[in-house]
Coordinates of C-alpha atoms and ligand atoms in Angstrom, one line a residue:
M1 CA 38.9 20.6 127.0
Y2 CA 37.5 24.2 128.1
Q3 CA 34.4 25.8 128.7
V4 CA 34.1 28.9 126.7
F5 CA 31.8 32.0 127.0
I6 CA 31.0 34.0 124.0
S7 CA 29.5 37.4 124.6
T8 CA 27.5 39.4 122.3
Y9 CA 24.9 42.2 122.4
Q10 CA 21.6 41.7 124.2
G11 CA 19.1 40.4 121.5
L12 CA 21.8 38.8 119.3
E13 CA 22.1 35.4 121.4
D14 CA 19.9 33.4 118.9
I15 CA 21.9 34.8 115.7
L16 CA 25.1 33.7 117.8
I17 CA 23.6 30.2 118.3
E18 CA 22.9 29.8 114.6
E19 CA 26.4 30.9 113.7
L20 CA 27.7 28.2 116.1
K21 CA 25.6 25.5 114.5
E22 CA 26.6 26.6 111.1
L23 CA 30.2 25.8 112.3
G24 CA 29.2 22.3 113.3
I25 CA 28.9 22.8 117.1
S26 CA 26.4 20.4 118.4
P27 CA 23.5 22.0 120.1
S28 CA 24.2 19.8 123.1
R29 CA 27.3 21.9 123.8
L30 CA 25.4 25.3 123.6
K31 CA 23.7 27.0 126.3
V32 CA 22.2 30.6 125.9
S33 CA 22.3 33.1 128.5
R34 CA 21.9 37.0 128.6
R35 CA 24.1 38.6 126.4
G36 CA 26.1 35.5 125.5
V37 CA 26.3 31.8 124.7
S38 CA 28.3 29.0 126.5
V39 CA 29.9 26.2 124.7
S40 CA 31.4 23.2 126.3
G41 CA 34.0 20.9 125.3
C42 CA 36.2 23.5 123.3
D43 CA 39.7 22.9 122.4
L44 CA 42.2 25.6 121.2
K45 CA 41.5 25.4 117.6
D46 CA 37.7 26.0 118.4
I47 CA 38.7 29.1 120.3
Y48 CA 40.7 30.2 117.2
T49 CA 37.8 29.3 115.0
F50 CA 35.3 31.5 117.2
N51 CA 37.7 34.3 117.1
Y52 CA 38.2 34.2 113.5
L53 CA 34.9 33.7 111.9
L54 CA 31.9 34.7 114.4
R55 CA 30.3 37.6 113.0
T56 CA 28.1 38.3 116.0
A57 CA 30.6 37.8 118.9
L58 CA 32.2 40.5 120.9
R59 CA 34.6 38.5 123.1
V60 CA 35.6 34.9 123.5
L61 CA 36.3 34.1 127.3
I62 CA 37.8 30.8 128.6
N63 CA 36.2 29.6 131.8
L64 CA 39.1 28.9 134.4
D65 CA 37.0 28.2 137.4
H66 CA 33.6 28.8 138.3
L67 CA 32.5 28.3 142.0
R68 CA 30.3 29.5 145.0
I69 CA 32.1 31.8 147.7
N70 CA 31.4 31.7 151.3
S71 CA 34.0 34.7 151.8
A72 CA 36.2 37.1 149.9
N73 CA 39.1 34.8 150.7
D74 CA 37.6 31.9 148.7
L75 CA 38.0 34.2 145.5
Y76 CA 41.7 34.4 146.5
D77 CA 42.1 30.9 147.0
A78 CA 40.4 29.9 143.7
A79 CA 42.6 32.4 141.9
R80 CA 45.7 31.1 143.8
N81 CA 45.0 27.7 142.6
I82 CA 45.0 28.2 139.0
D83 CA 48.0 27.1 137.0
W84 CA 48.5 30.6 135.4
S85 CA 52.0 29.5 134.0
E86 CA 50.0 27.4 131.5
W87 CA 48.7 30.4 130.1
F88 CA 51.5 33.4 130.3
S89 CA 55.0 33.8 131.7
V90 CA 56.6 36.0 134.4
R91 CA 57.9 38.3 131.7
Q92 CA 54.2 39.0 130.4
S93 CA 52.1 41.7 131.8
F94 CA 48.4 41.2 132.9
K95 CA 45.3 43.1 134.0
I96 CA 42.3 42.2 135.9
D97 CA 38.7 43.3 134.8
A98 CA 36.2 42.7 137.7
I99 CA 32.3 43.0 138.0
A100 CA 30.6 42.6 141.4
N101 CA 26.9 42.4 141.4
N102 CA 24.7 41.7 144.6
S103 CA 27.6 40.3 146.3
E104 CA 27.7 40.3 150.2
F105 CA 31.6 40.1 150.2
F106 CA 32.3 42.5 147.3
R107 CA 30.6 45.7 147.5
N108 CA 33.4 47.2 145.3
S109 CA 34.7 45.3 142.2
L110 CA 38.1 47.0 142.7
Y111 CA 38.7 44.8 145.7
A112 CA 37.8 41.9 143.9
A113 CA 40.3 42.7 141.3
R114 CA 43.0 43.4 143.6
L115 CA 42.4 40.1 145.4
V116 CA 42.8 38.1 142.1
K117 CA 45.9 40.2 141.2
D118 CA 47.5 39.4 144.6
A119 CA 46.7 35.6 143.9
I120 CA 48.3 35.7 140.6
V121 CA 51.3 37.3 142.0
D122 CA 51.7 35.1 144.9
N123 CA 51.2 32.1 142.8
F124 CA 54.0 33.0 140.4
R125 CA 56.3 34.4 143.2
D126 CA 55.9 31.1 145.0
N127 CA 56.5 29.0 141.9
E128 CA 59.0 30.9 140.1
G129 CA 60.5 33.5 142.7
K130 CA 59.6 36.5 140.3
R131 CA 56.2 38.2 139.7
P132 CA 54.7 39.3 136.1
S133 CA 53.9 43.1 136.1
V134 CA 50.3 44.7 135.9
D135 CA 49.9 46.8 132.8
F136 CA 46.4 48.7 132.8
D137 CA 46.6 50.0 129.4
Y138 CA 48.3 47.4 126.9
P139 CA 48.4 44.2 128.9
D140 CA 49.5 40.9 127.5
V141 CA 46.8 38.9 129.0
K142 CA 43.4 39.9 130.3
I143 CA 41.7 38.0 133.1
H144 CA 38.0 38.5 133.8
V145 CA 36.2 38.1 137.4
L146 CA 32.5 38.1 137.4
I147 CA 30.9 37.8 140.9
S148 CA 27.1 37.5 140.8
G149 CA 25.7 36.9 144.2
N150 CA 27.7 34.2 145.5
T151 CA 28.9 32.7 142.5
T152 CA 32.1 33.6 140.7
T153 CA 33.7 33.0 137.3
L154 CA 37.1 33.5 136.7
S155 CA 38.2 33.7 132.9
I156 CA 40.9 34.6 130.4
D157 CA 40.2 36.6 127.5
S158 CA 41.1 35.0 124.1
S159 CA 40.0 38.0 122.0
G160 CA 41.5 41.1 123.4
E161 CA 40.1 44.1 121.7
S162 CA 36.5 43.5 121.1
L163 CA 35.8 41.5 118.0
H164 CA 33.7 44.1 116.6
K165 CA 37.0 46.0 115.7
R166 CA 37.5 44.2 112.4
G167 CA 40.5 45.9 111.3
Y168 CA 39.0 47.4 108.0
K169 CA 38.1 51.0 108.9
S170 CA 40.3 53.6 107.8
G171 CA 38.9 56.7 109.4
I172 CA 37.1 57.7 112.3
F173 CA 33.3 58.2 112.0
R174 CA 31.1 60.0 114.7
A175 CA 28.1 57.6 114.8
P176 CA 28.9 54.2 113.2
I177 CA 26.8 51.2 113.7
S178 CA 28.7 48.5 115.4
E179 CA 30.0 45.8 112.9
V180 CA 28.4 43.2 115.2
L181 CA 25.1 44.6 114.9
A182 CA 25.5 45.3 111.3
A183 CA 26.4 41.7 110.5
A184 CA 23.4 40.5 112.5
M185 CA 20.9 42.8 110.8
L186 CA 22.0 41.5 107.4
K187 CA 21.8 37.9 108.6
Q188 CA 18.0 38.8 109.8
A189 CA 17.3 40.3 106.6
G190 CA 18.3 37.3 104.6
F191 CA 21.0 38.9 102.7
N192 CA 23.0 36.7 100.2
S193 CA 25.8 36.9 97.5
K194 CA 23.2 37.3 94.5
M195 CA 21.5 40.2 95.9
N196 CA 22.0 44.2 95.7
L197 CA 22.7 46.1 98.7
F198 CA 21.9 49.8 99.2
D199 CA 22.5 51.9 102.3
P200 CA 20.8 55.3 101.5
M201 CA 22.5 56.8 104.6
C202 CA 25.8 55.0 104.8
G203 CA 28.0 57.0 107.1
S204 CA 31.2 55.1 107.0
G205 CA 29.8 52.2 105.4
T206 CA 29.6 49.6 108.0
I207 CA 26.5 47.9 106.7
L208 CA 27.8 47.9 103.2
C209 CA 31.3 46.5 104.4
E210 CA 29.6 43.8 106.5
G211 CA 27.3 42.8 103.7
Y212 CA 30.1 42.2 101.5
L213 CA 32.0 40.1 103.9
L214 CA 28.8 38.2 104.7
A215 CA 27.8 37.5 101.0
T216 CA 31.5 36.3 100.1
N217 CA 31.8 34.3 103.2
T218 CA 34.9 36.3 104.0
P219 CA 35.8 35.5 107.8
A220 CA 34.9 38.5 110.0
G221 CA 38.5 38.5 111.4
K222 CA 40.2 38.3 107.9
F223 CA 41.6 42.1 108.4
R224 CA 42.3 42.0 112.1
R225 CA 45.9 41.8 112.8
H226 CA 45.8 40.6 116.7
W227 CA 44.1 38.5 119.0
A228 CA 44.9 38.0 122.7
F229 CA 45.5 34.1 122.4
Q230 CA 48.5 34.9 120.2
E231 CA 50.1 36.1 123.5
W232 CA 49.4 32.9 125.3
K233 CA 52.2 30.3 126.1
N234 CA 50.1 27.6 124.6
Y235 CA 49.6 29.6 121.2
D236 CA 50.0 27.0 118.2
K237 CA 50.7 29.4 115.6
G238 CA 50.7 26.7 112.8
E239 CA 47.3 25.6 113.7
F240 CA 45.9 29.2 113.6
L241 CA 47.8 29.7 110.3
N242 CA 46.4 26.5 108.8
L243 CA 42.9 27.6 110.1
I244 CA 43.1 31.1 108.4
D245 CA 44.1 29.4 105.0
S246 CA 41.5 26.9 105.0
C247 CA 38.7 29.5 105.9
N248 CA 40.1 32.1 103.6
A249 CA 39.7 29.2 100.8
N250 CA 36.1 29.4 101.3
I251 CA 35.7 32.9 100.3
T252 CA 33.2 33.1 97.3
K253 CA 32.4 35.5 94.6
F254 CA 29.6 38.4 95.2
S255 CA 27.3 38.7 92.1
G256 CA 25.2 41.4 93.2
S257 CA 26.3 45.2 93.5
I258 CA 26.7 47.5 96.3
Y259 CA 25.3 51.1 96.4
G260 CA 25.6 53.7 99.0
T261 CA 24.5 57.6 99.5
D262 CA 25.2 60.2 102.1
L263 CA 24.5 63.7 102.7
V264 CA 28.0 64.5 103.7
G265 CA 30.8 64.1 101.2
N266 CA 33.5 63.1 103.8
N267 CA 31.3 59.9 104.6
V268 CA 31.1 59.2 101.0
G269 CA 35.1 59.2 101.0
L270 CA 35.1 57.1 104.2
T271 CA 32.7 54.4 102.8
K272 CA 34.7 54.2 99.4
S273 CA 37.8 53.7 101.2
N274 CA 36.5 51.0 103.8
L275 CA 34.7 48.9 101.0
G276 CA 38.2 49.1 99.1
N277 CA 40.0 47.8 102.4
V278 CA 37.6 44.8 102.4
G279 CA 38.4 44.1 98.7
Y280 CA 35.4 45.5 96.9
S281 CA 36.1 48.6 94.6
S282 CA 33.2 48.6 92.2
G283 CA 30.6 50.0 94.6
R284 CA 28.7 53.1 93.5
I285 CA 29.0 55.3 96.3
E286 CA 27.5 58.9 96.0
K287 CA 27.0 62.1 97.8
A288 CA 23.2 62.6 97.8
D289 CA 20.1 63.7 99.8
F290 CA 17.8 60.3 99.9
F291 CA 14.9 62.5 100.2
E292 CA 15.6 64.2 96.6
S293 CA 17.6 61.4 95.0
A294 CA 15.9 58.1 96.5
N295 CA 16.6 55.3 94.0
H296 CA 18.6 57.5 91.4
F297 CA 20.5 54.3 90.8
N298 CA 17.3 52.8 89.1
V299 CA 18.0 49.4 90.4
E300 CA 15.2 47.0 90.3
S301 CA 15.4 45.1 93.5
G302 CA 17.6 44.2 96.4
L303 CA 18.0 44.9 100.1
L304 CA 17.8 48.5 101.2
L305 CA 19.3 48.5 104.9
T306 CA 20.1 51.4 107.0
N307 CA 20.3 53.0 110.2
P308 CA 19.2 56.8 109.8
P309 CA 20.1 59.5 112.3
Y310 CA 18.2 58.8 115.3
G311 CA 17.2 62.2 115.8
E312 CA 18.4 63.0 119.3
R313 CA 18.5 66.5 118.8
L314 CA 15.3 66.8 116.9
E315 CA 11.7 67.2 118.3
L316 CA 9.8 64.0 118.1
S317 CA 7.4 65.4 115.6
E318 CA 10.7 66.4 113.1
A319 CA 11.9 62.9 113.7
R320 CA 8.5 61.6 112.6
D321 CA 8.5 63.6 109.6
F322 CA 11.9 62.5 108.6
Y323 CA 11.0 58.9 108.9
K324 CA 7.5 59.3 107.4
N325 CA 9.4 60.7 104.5
M326 CA 11.5 57.8 104.5
G327 CA 8.5 55.6 104.4
D328 CA 7.0 57.7 101.2
Q329 CA 10.1 57.1 99.4
F330 CA 10.1 53.3 100.0
K331 CA 6.6 53.2 98.7
Q332 CA 7.1 55.5 95.6
Q333 CA 10.4 54.3 94.4
F334 CA 11.3 50.8 95.8
S335 CA 8.5 48.3 95.0
G336 CA 10.1 45.0 94.6
W337 CA 12.9 45.5 97.3
T338 CA 13.1 44.3 101.0
A339 CA 13.9 47.2 103.2
G340 CA 15.2 47.0 106.8
V341 CA 15.4 50.1 109.1
F342 CA 17.2 50.0 112.5
S343 CA 16.8 52.8 114.9
A344 CA 16.9 53.6 118.6
N345 CA 14.2 56.3 118.1
I346 CA 11.3 53.7 118.3
P347 CA 8.4 56.1 118.3
A348 CA 10.0 57.8 115.2
L349 CA 10.4 54.5 113.6
K350 CA 6.8 53.7 114.1
G351 CA 5.9 56.8 112.1
L352 CA 7.3 55.4 109.0
G353 CA 3.8 54.4 107.8
L354 CA 4.4 51.0 106.5
K355 CA 3.4 47.8 108.1
P356 CA 6.6 45.8 108.9
R357 CA 6.9 42.0 108.3
R358 CA 9.0 41.7 111.4
R359 CA 9.9 44.1 114.3
I360 CA 13.2 42.8 115.9
P361 CA 14.4 44.0 119.2
L362 CA 18.2 44.7 119.0
W363 CA 20.7 46.8 121.0
N364 CA 23.3 49.0 119.7
G365 CA 25.6 48.8 122.7
P366 CA 23.4 50.3 125.4
L367 CA 20.9 51.8 123.1
E368 CA 17.6 49.8 122.6
G369 CA 16.4 49.9 119.2
R370 CA 14.2 47.9 116.8
L371 CA 15.0 46.7 113.0
F372 CA 11.8 46.9 111.2
L373 CA 11.6 44.6 108.0
Y374 CA 9.4 45.6 104.8
D375 CA 8.5 43.8 101.9
L376 CA 7.9 46.4 99.5
Y377 CA 5.3 45.8 96.7
Ligands
SAM1 C1 23.7 57.0 112.2 S1 24.7 57.5 110.8 C2 24.8 55.9 109.7 C3 26.0 55.4 110.4 C4 26.6 54.2 109.5 N1 25.6 53.1 109.6 C5 27.9 53.7 109.7 O1 28.0 52.7 110.4 O2 28.7 54.5 109.8 C6 23.4 58.3 109.7 C7 23.8 59.1 108.4 O3 23.0 59.5 107.8 C8 23.3 60.6 107.1 N2 22.1 61.4 106.5 C9 21.2 62.0 107.2 N3 20.4 62.6 106.4 C10 20.4 62.1 105.3 C11 19.8 62.4 104.2 N4 18.7 63.2 103.9 N5 20.4 61.7 102.8 C12 21.4 60.9 102.8 N6 22.1 60.6 104.2 C13 21.5 61.3 105.2 C14 24.0 61.2 107.8 O4 25.1 62.1 107.3 C15 24.8 60.0 108.7 O5 26.2 59.7 108.0

């Protein structure tokens, strides 16, 4: 049985806990920390499940050792004593990601990474007479080393690429919101399969795609093609394929409708294509200026959820005007709706001019923002 650490963005820890409870994980196995949740007593099937289903997870790490160190050599010894051959073979490549905070032995995380790399190489060489190679760009196996003061955690990454990369995006968009954050916002706003969803500034359509996945109970990983655990020696392909089948069998119907607008025609195309990739082609996505068209779909109620431009290039007064105009549209055109606006421009967001039902601190990666939720009457 393994101890697992599931990382997420700061501010999403409680939603991640809720997701884990929904999967039937007993609260006694869960421990929250900053930017993540530890889960004890996990088997490989749990690890596959977390990677396939969790919407608010970024990475699932398996804890291989957690210890106090009194010298740099203690880190080498700990890594030297792990049975790496349980996880990967000498023919596979690996990479070490190390972080060292407040350590008297490791001023430099590169030194920690090199020691662990040496320990792994020495371990294989002693046991098998050969060593695996290091690949910084496309390693088969990624090992994480976290040194915090005098404690060290060595773990192996079961996810590979961050889990916000769901695999359904067709094109590159300049300022997308993270899929993980979009899913968390939809959950906080209480979105479900009977509601309509409208993003008036939809960009590449992340909120709309995540809304469809959430409402239909479609697994977050359904469109992803690869996870790091598939490279492990102990990968049980049959178990993973069974899990995929049983999770996909729980996909349900969506009885709401999805609407989107954006000023930029290219974004409209991207959103349509991304929605098509998740299996929803009947959305109404149009090129329009929200301030001119507002609720031109004439929909009675639903969830309006959006992340407008933060206005980094605007003066605060211009950004305030932009948000104030949004608030005016909400009041005039969307009575009966729930609205949610996420922005990292908190002063401008406050200028929206309506009293939020909830103000939720959330981070879009390193950017601190707020999700304001409104009931519009
Ligand atoms: C931060 S991006 C949204 C990103 C989107 N959530 C995604 O994940 O791709 C803001 C979007 O608002 C659009 N926009 C700006 N002003 C607008 C307006 N007045 N009406 C409609 N869309 C607008 C921009 O073209 C841009 O695509």
